[in-house]
Coordinates of C-alpha atoms in Angstrom, one line a residue:
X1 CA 0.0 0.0 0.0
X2 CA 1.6 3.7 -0.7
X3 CA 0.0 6.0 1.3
X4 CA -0.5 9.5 -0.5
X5 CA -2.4 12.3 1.4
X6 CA -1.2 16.1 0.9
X7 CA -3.7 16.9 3.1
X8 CA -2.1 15.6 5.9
X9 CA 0.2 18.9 6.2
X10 CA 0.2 20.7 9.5
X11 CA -0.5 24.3 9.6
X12 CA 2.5 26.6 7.7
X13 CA 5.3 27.6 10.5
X14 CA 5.1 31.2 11.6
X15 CA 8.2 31.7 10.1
X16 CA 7.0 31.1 6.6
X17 CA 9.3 27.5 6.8
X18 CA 7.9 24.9 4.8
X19 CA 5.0 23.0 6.4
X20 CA 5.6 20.3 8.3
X21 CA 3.3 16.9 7.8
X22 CA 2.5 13.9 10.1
X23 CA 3.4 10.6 8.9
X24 CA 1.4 7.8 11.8
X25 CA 2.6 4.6 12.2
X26 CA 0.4 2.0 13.4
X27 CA 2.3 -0.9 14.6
X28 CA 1.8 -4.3 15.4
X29 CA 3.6 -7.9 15.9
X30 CA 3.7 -11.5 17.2
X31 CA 0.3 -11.7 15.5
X32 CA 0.8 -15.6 15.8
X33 CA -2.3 -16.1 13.8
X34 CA -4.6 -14.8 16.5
X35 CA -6.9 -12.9 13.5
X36 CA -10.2 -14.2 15.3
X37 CA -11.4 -12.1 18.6
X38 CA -12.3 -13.9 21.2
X39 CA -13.3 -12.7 25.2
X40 CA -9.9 -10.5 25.8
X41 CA -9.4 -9.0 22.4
X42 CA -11.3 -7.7 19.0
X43 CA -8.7 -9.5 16.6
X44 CA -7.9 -8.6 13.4
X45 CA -11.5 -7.5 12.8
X46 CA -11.4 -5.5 15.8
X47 CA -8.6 -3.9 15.2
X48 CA -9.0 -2.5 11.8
X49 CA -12.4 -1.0 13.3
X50 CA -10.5 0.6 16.1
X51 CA -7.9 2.0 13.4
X52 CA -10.7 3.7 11.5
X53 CA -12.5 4.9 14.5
X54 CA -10.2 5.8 17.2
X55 CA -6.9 6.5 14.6
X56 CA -8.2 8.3 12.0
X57 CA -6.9 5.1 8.9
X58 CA -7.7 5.3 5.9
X59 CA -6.0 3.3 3.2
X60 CA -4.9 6.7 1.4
X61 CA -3.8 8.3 4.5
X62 CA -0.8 9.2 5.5
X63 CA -0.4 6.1 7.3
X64 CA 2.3 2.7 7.7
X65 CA 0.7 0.1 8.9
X66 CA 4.1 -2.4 10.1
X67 CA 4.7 -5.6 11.5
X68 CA 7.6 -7.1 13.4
X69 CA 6.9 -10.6 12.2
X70 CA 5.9 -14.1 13.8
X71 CA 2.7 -13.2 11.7
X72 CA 1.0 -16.9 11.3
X73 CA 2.3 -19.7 13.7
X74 CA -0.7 -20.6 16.4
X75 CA -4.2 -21.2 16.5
X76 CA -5.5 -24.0 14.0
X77 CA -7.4 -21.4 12.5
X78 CA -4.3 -19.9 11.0
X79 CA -1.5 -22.6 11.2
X80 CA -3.9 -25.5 9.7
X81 CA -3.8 -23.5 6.3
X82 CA 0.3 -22.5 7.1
X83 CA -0.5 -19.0 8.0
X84 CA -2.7 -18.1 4.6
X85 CA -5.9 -16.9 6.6
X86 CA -3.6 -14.9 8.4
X87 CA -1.6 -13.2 5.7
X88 CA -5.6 -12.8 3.7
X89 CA -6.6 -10.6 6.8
X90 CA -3.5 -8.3 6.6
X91 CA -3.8 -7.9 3.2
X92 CA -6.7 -6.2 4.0
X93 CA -6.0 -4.6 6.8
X94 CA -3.2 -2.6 4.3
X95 CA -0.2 -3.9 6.0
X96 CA 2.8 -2.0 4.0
X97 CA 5.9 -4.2 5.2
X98 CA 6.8 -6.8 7.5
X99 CA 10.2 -8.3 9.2
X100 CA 10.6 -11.8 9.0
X101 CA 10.2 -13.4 12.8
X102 CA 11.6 -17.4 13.5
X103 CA 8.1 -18.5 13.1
X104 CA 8.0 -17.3 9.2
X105 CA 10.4 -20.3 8.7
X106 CA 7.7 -22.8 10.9
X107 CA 6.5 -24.3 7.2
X108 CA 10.6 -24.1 5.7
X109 CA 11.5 -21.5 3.2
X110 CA 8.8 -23.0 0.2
X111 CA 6.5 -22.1 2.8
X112 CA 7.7 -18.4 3.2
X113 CA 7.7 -18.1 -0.7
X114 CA 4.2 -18.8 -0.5
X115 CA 3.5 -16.4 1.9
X116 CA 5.3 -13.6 0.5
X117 CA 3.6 -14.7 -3.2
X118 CA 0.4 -14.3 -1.4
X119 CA 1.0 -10.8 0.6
X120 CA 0.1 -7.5 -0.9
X121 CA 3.2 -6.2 1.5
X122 CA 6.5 -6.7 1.7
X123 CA 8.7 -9.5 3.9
X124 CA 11.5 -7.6 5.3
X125 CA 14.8 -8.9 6.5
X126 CA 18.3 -7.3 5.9
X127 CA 20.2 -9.2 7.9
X128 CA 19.7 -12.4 6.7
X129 CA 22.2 -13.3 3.7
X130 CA 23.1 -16.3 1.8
X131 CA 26.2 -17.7 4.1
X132 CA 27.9 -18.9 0.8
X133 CA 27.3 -15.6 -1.3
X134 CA 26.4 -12.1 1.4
X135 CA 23.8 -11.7 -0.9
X136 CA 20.2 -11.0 0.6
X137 CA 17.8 -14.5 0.1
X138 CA 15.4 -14.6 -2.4
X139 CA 12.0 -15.0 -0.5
X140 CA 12.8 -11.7 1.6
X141 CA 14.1 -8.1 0.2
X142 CA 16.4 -6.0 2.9
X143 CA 14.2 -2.8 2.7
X144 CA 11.3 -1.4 0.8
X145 CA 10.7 2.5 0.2
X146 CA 7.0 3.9 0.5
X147 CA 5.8 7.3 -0.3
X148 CA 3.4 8.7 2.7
X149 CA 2.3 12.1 2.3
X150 CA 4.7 13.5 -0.4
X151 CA 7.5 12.2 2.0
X152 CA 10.1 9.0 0.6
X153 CA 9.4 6.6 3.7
X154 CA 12.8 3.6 4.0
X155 CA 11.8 0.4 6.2
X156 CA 14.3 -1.7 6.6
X157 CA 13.9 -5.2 8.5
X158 CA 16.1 -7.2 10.9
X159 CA 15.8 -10.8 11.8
X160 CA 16.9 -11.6 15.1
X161 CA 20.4 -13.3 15.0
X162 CA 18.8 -15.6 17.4
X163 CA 16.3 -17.5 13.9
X164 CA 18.7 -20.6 14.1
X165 CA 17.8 -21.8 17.8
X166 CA 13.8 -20.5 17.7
X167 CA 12.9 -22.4 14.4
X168 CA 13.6 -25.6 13.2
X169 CA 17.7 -25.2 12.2
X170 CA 17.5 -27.4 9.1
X171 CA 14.6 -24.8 7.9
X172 CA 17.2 -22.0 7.7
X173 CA 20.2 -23.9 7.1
X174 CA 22.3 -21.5 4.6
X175 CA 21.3 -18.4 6.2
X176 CA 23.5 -16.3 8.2
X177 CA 22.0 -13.8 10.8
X178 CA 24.5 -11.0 10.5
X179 CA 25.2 -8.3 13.0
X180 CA 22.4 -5.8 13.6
X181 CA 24.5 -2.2 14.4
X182 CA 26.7 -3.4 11.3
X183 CA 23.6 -4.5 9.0
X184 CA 21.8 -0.6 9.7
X185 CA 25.5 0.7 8.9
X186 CA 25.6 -0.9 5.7
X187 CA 21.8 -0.3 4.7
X188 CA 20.9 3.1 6.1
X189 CA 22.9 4.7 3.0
X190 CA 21.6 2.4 0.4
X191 CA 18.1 3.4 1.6
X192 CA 19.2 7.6 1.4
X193 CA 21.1 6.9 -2.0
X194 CA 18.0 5.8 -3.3
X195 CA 15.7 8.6 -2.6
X196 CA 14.6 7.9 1.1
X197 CA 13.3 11.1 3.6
X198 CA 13.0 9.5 6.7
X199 CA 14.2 5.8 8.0
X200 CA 13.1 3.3 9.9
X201 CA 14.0 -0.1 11.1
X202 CA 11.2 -3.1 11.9
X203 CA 12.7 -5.6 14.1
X204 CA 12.3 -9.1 15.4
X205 CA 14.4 -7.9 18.6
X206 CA 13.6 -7.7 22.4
X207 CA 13.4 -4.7 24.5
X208 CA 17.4 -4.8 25.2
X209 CA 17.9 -5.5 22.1
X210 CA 16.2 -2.3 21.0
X211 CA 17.6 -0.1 23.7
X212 CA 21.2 -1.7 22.4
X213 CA 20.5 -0.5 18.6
X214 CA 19.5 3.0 19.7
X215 CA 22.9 4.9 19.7
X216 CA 23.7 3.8 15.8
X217 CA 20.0 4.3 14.9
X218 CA 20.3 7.8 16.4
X219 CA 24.1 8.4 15.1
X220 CA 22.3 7.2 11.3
X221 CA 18.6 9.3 12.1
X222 CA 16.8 6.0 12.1
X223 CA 13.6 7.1 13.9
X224 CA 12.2 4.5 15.0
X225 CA 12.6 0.9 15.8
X226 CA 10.0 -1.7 16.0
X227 CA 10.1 -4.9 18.2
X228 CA 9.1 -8.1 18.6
X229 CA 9.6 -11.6 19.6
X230 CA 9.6 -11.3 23.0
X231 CA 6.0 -10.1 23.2
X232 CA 6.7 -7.1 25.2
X233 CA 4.8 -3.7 25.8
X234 CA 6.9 -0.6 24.7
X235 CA 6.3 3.0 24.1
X236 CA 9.1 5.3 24.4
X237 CA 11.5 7.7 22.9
X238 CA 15.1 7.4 23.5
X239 CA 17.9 10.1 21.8
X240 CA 14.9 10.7 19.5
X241 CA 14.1 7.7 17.9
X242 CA 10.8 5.7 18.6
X243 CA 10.9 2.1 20.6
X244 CA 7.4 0.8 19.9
X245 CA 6.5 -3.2 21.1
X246 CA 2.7 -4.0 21.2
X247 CA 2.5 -7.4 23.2
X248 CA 1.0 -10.0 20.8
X249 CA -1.4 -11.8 19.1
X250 CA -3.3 -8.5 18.1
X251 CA -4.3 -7.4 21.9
X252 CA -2.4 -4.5 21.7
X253 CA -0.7 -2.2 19.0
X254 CA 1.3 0.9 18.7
X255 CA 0.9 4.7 17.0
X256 CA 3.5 6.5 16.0
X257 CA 3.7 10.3 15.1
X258 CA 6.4 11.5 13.1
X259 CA 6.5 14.8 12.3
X260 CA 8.1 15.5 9.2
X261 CA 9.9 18.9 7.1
X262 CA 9.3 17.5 3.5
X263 CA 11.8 19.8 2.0
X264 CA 14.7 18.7 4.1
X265 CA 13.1 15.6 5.1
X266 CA 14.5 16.0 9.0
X267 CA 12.1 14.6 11.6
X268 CA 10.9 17.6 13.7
X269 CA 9.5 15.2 16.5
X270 CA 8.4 11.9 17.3
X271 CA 5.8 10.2 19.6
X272 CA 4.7 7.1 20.7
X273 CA 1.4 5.2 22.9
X274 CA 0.4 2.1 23.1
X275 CA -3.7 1.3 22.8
X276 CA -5.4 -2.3 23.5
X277 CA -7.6 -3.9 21.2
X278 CA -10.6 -5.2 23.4
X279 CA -13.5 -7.4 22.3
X280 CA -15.4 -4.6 19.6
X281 CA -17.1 -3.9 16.5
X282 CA -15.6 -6.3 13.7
X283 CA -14.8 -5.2 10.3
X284 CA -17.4 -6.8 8.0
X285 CA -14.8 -7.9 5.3
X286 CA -12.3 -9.4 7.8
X287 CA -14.9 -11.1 9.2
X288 CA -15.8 -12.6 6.1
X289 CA -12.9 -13.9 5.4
X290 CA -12.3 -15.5 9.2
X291 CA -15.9 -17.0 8.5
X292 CA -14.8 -18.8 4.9
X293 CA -11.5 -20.1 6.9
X294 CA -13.6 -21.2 9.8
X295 CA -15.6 -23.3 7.6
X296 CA -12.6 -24.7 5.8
X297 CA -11.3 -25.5 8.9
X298 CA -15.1 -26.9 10.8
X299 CA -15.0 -29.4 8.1
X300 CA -11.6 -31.0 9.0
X301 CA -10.6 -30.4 12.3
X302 CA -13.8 -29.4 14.4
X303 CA -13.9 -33.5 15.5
X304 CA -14.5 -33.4 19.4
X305 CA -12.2 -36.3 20.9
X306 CA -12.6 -34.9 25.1
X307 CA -14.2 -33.2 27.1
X308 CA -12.1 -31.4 29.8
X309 CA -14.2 -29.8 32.5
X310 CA -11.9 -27.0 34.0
X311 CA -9.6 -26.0 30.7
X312 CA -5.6 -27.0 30.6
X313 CA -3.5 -24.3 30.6
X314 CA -0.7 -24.1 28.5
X315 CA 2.1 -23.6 31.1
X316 CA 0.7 -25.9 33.7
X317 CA 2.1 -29.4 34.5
X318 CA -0.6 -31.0 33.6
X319 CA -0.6 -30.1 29.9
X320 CA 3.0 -30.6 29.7
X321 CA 2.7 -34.1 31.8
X322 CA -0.5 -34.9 29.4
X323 CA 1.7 -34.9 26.5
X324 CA 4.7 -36.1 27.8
X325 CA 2.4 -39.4 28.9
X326 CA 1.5 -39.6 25.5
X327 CA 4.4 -40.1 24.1
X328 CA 5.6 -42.5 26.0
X329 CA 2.3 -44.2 25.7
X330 CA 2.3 -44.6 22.0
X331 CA 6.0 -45.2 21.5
X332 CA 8.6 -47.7 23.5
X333 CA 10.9 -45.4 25.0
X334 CA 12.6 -44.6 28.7
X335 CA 12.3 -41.3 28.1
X336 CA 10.2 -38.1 26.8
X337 CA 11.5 -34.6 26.9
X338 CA 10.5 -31.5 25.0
X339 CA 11.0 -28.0 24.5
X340 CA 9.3 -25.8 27.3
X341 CA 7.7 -23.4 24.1
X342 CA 6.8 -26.0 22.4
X343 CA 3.3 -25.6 23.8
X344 CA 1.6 -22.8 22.4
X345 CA -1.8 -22.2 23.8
X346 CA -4.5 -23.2 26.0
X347 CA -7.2 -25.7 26.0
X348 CA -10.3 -24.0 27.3
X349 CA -12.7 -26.0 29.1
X350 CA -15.3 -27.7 27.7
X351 CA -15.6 -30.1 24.4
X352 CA -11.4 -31.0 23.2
X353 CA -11.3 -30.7 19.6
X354 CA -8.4 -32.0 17.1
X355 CA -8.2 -28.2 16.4
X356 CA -7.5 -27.6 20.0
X357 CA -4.3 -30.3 20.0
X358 CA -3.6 -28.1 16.9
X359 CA -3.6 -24.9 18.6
X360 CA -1.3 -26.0 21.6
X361 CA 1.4 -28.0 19.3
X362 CA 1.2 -25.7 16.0
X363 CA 5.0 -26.7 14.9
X364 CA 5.1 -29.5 11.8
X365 CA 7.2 -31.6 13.8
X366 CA 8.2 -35.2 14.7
X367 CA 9.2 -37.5 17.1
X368 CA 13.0 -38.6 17.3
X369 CA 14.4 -41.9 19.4
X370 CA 17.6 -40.4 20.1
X371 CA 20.1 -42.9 22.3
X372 CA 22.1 -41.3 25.2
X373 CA 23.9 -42.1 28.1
X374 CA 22.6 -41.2 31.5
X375 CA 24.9 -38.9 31.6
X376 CA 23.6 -37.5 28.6
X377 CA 19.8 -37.2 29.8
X378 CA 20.6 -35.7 32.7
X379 CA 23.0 -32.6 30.7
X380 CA 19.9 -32.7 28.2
X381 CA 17.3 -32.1 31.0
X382 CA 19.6 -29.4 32.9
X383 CA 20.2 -27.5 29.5
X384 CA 19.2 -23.6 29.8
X385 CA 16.9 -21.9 32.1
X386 CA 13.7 -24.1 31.9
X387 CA 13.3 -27.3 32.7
X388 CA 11.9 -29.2 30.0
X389 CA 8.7 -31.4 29.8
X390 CA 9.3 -34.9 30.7
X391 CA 8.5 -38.5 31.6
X392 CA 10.1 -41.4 32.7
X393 CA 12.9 -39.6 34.1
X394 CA 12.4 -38.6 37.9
X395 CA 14.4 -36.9 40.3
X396 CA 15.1 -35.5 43.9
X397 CA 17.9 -33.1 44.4
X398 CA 20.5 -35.1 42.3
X399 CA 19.3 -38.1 42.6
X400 CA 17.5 -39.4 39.0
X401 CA 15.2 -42.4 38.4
X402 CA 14.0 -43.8 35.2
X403 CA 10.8 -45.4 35.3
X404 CA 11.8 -46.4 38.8
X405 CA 15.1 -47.1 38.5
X406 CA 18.6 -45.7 39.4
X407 CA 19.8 -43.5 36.8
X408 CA 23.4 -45.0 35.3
X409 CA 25.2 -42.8 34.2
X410 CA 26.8 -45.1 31.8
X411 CA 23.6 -47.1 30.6
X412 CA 22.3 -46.4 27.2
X413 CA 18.4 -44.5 27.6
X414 CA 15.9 -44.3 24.8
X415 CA 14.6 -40.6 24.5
X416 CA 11.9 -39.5 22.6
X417 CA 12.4 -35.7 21.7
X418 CA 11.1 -33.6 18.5
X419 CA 13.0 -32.9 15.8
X420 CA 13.2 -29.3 16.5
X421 CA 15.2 -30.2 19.7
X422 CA 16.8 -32.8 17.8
X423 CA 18.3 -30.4 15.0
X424 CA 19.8 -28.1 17.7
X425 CA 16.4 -26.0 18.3
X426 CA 16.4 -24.3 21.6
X427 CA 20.8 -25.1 21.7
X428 CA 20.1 -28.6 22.3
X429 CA 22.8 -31.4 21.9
X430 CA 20.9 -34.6 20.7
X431 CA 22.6 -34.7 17.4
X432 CA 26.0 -34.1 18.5
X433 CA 25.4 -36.8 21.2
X434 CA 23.8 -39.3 18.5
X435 CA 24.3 -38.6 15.3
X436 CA 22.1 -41.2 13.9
X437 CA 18.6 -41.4 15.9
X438 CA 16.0 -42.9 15.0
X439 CA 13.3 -41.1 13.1
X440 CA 10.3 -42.2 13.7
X441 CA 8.1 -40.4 11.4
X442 CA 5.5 -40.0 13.9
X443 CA 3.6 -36.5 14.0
X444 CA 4.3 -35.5 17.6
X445 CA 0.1 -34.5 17.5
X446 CA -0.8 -37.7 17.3
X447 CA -0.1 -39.8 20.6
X448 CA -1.9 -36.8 22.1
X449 CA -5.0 -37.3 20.0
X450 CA -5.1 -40.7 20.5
X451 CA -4.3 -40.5 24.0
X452 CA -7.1 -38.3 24.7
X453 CA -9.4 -39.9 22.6
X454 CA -9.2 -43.4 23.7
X455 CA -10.2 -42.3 27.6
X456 CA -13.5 -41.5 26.0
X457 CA -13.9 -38.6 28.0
X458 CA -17.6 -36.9 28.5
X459 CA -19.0 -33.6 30.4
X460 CA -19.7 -36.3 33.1
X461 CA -16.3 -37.9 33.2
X462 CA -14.0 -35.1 32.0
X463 CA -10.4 -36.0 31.3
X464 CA -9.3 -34.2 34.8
X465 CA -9.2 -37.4 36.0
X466 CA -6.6 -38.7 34.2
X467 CA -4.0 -35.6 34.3
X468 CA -1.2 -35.8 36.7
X469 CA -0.8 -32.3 37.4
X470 CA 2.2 -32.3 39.3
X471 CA 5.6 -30.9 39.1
X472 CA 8.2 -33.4 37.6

């Protein structure tokens, strides 16, 4: 979309300077495919209305509408289809640009191309070359330049270095996640050379992250920088340029203001707030297209195979045990472990749907029989900050079990992990440690559905009495 509006100019200065214009951007990321409101937040639908309503948006304003990626991966609704109901709804919610998150790589680089075929706005992502070549990959470009009320607009996009260990690592084998100060150093006068005003940078970063960039996006007037990944809320103006970071999965988003001298093209002043997106009139045309999806998806995943009578949340033990359980159930292994954010949503009470076990384990992945040594499980389960998921392994203090039995050390253990963790997602070891596991071929969904479904659980016998919903 190329916004054009001249008659977004402020008033003349009294000076007789040239007249100044406001150039708003509205900003918002980690989507994760959450286009449909529910009872905390309007959606996509929502959303647009409040834009309209509350901002002023018109698709000729002088408006950006920018995200900073992980636009598809999460409910069924959206990750069913591989994120195509959610990139149909940004279309027409006039998205202009986007930077590529880990979670555009969830459905591999053929899956991206599709995307970016399908999006009426462009994939952003400067940073990530061709290891062999420098050169920028094909299914993203490294900046795009828009023209927003008579002013040359340059947004360029950074990946977070960190795409390699958050996606699946064969997904983006060949890609190198360069530096992020040298990446703006490099691109900022490519942008200028060819014709741009004003600059700004859409990132898949953090709020340190940002902060960190701030000094060379000042030093290069960069005015503004747009998070994401780590789903925080940010609204704030540091050495003059704009940190804006509006939570996720459409509950929140950012404005802002720049204020812009179109002769010189220096940026006068710049603002920033953050505004929720409650439950709230829909936009009839996104709604039309979340009811098509909906049906698509009614027809293959709306199969009720539980009933759960209080809801599982997606942090607690006894989702994590549930599926943990499962896997072990269905396969003949001493072990199960997987990644704590593998688990992606909750289950809310009531009816449990195959689009529900969709919505919590969105990833395309499978299960791995990898073969370590004690020793080995117990490094694997102590790796980073959170404990993973498991069963079959116990412990007290230092003291491990499996299935009842004394850890060895130097026994040989069967462990059942996704491939994700298996290809070094997350920093995991379990290729270096076996080199040739087992691949089982098994979609890690599936010992959950049937796990679920064989209890047979009803509104009078929920499946609460079959969760073990303690720590492990």
């Amino acid at each position: 979309m190329v916004a054009l509006a001249l008659t977004s100019c402020l008033p003349p200065a009294a000076d007789g300077s040239p007249e100044l214009v406001q150039i708003t951007v509205l900003y918002t990321n980690d989507e994760h495919g959450w286009i449909a409101a529910d009872n905390r937040r309007g959606g996509a639908a929502g959303m647009l209305t409040r834009w309209r309503e509350q901002e002023g948006y018109t698709d000729d304003g002088p408006f950006l509408v920018l995200s900073g990626g992980d636009l598809w991966t999460g409910p069924a609704l959206s990750t069913w289809f591989d994120g195509e109901p959610a990139v149909d709804v940004m279309n027409v919610m006039g998205y202009d640009a986007a930077v590529i998150g880990n979670h555009e790589f969830d459905f591999g680089r053929e899956g991206l191309r599709l995307r970016g075929d399908q999006a009426e706005f462009a994939f952003l992502g400067a940073n990530a070359l061709d290891a062999s070549s420098g050169a920028p990959i094909d299914e993203v470009l490294p900046y795009v330049i828009e023209e927003v009320a008579g002013v040359q607009v340059g947004i360029i996009g950074l990946a977070s270095r960190r795409t390699p260990q958050t996606t699946m690592p064969t997904h983006v084998a060949g890609i190198e996640f360069v530096d992020y100060d040298r990446t703006l150093e490099r691109v900022v006068p490519q942008v200028r050379a060819e014709g741009a005003d004003v600059v700004l940078a859409i990132t898949h970063l953090c709020v340190d992250e940002m902060r960190s960039l701030v000094a060379t996006a000042a030093r290069l007037d960069v005015a503004m920088i747009g998070g994401g990944h780590c789903n925080d809320r940010v609204a704030e103006v540091v050495q003059g340029v704009a940190l804006v970071e509006a939570a996720w999965q459409y509950a929140a988003y950012g404005r802002v203001d720049l204020t812009v001298d179109p002769a010189s093209g220096d940026v006068r002043d710049v603002a920033v707030v953050l505004r929720d997106n409650p439950p709230g009139p829909a936009d009839a045309e996104v709604e039309t297209i979340l009811a098509r999806w909906q049906a698509e998806l009614d027809d293959e995943l709306m199969v009720t195979i539980g009933y759960t009578e209080d809801g599982i949340k997606r942090g607690s033990y006894a989702m994590a045990n549930m599926v943990m359980d499962a896997w072990l159930a269905a396969y003949p292994a001493d072990v199960a472990m997987s990644n704590p954010g593998g688990f992606r949503q909750d289950i809310d009470r009531g009816e449990i749907t195959l689009a529900d076990v969709v919505g919590v384990m969105p990833f395309d992945n499978t299960l791995v029989d990898v073969a370590l040594t004690g020793e080995q499980v117990i490094a694997s389960y102590l790796h980073g900050s959170r404990r993973p998921p498991i069963a079959g392994l116990e412990h007290e203090g230092a003291h491990y079990t499996v299935n009842g039995e004394p850890l060895d050390p130097k026994a040989t253990y069967h462990v059942l992990v996704n491939d994700f963790m298996y290809a070094g997602g997350d920093g995991y070891a379990f290729a270096d440690y076996d080199p040739d596991a087992y691949m089982t071929s098994i979609d890690w969904r599936q010992p959950v559905i049937d796990w679920i479904t064989v209890l047979r659980t009803t509104r009078d016998q929920p499946i609460e009495a079959h969760l073990d919903t303690a720590p492990r």
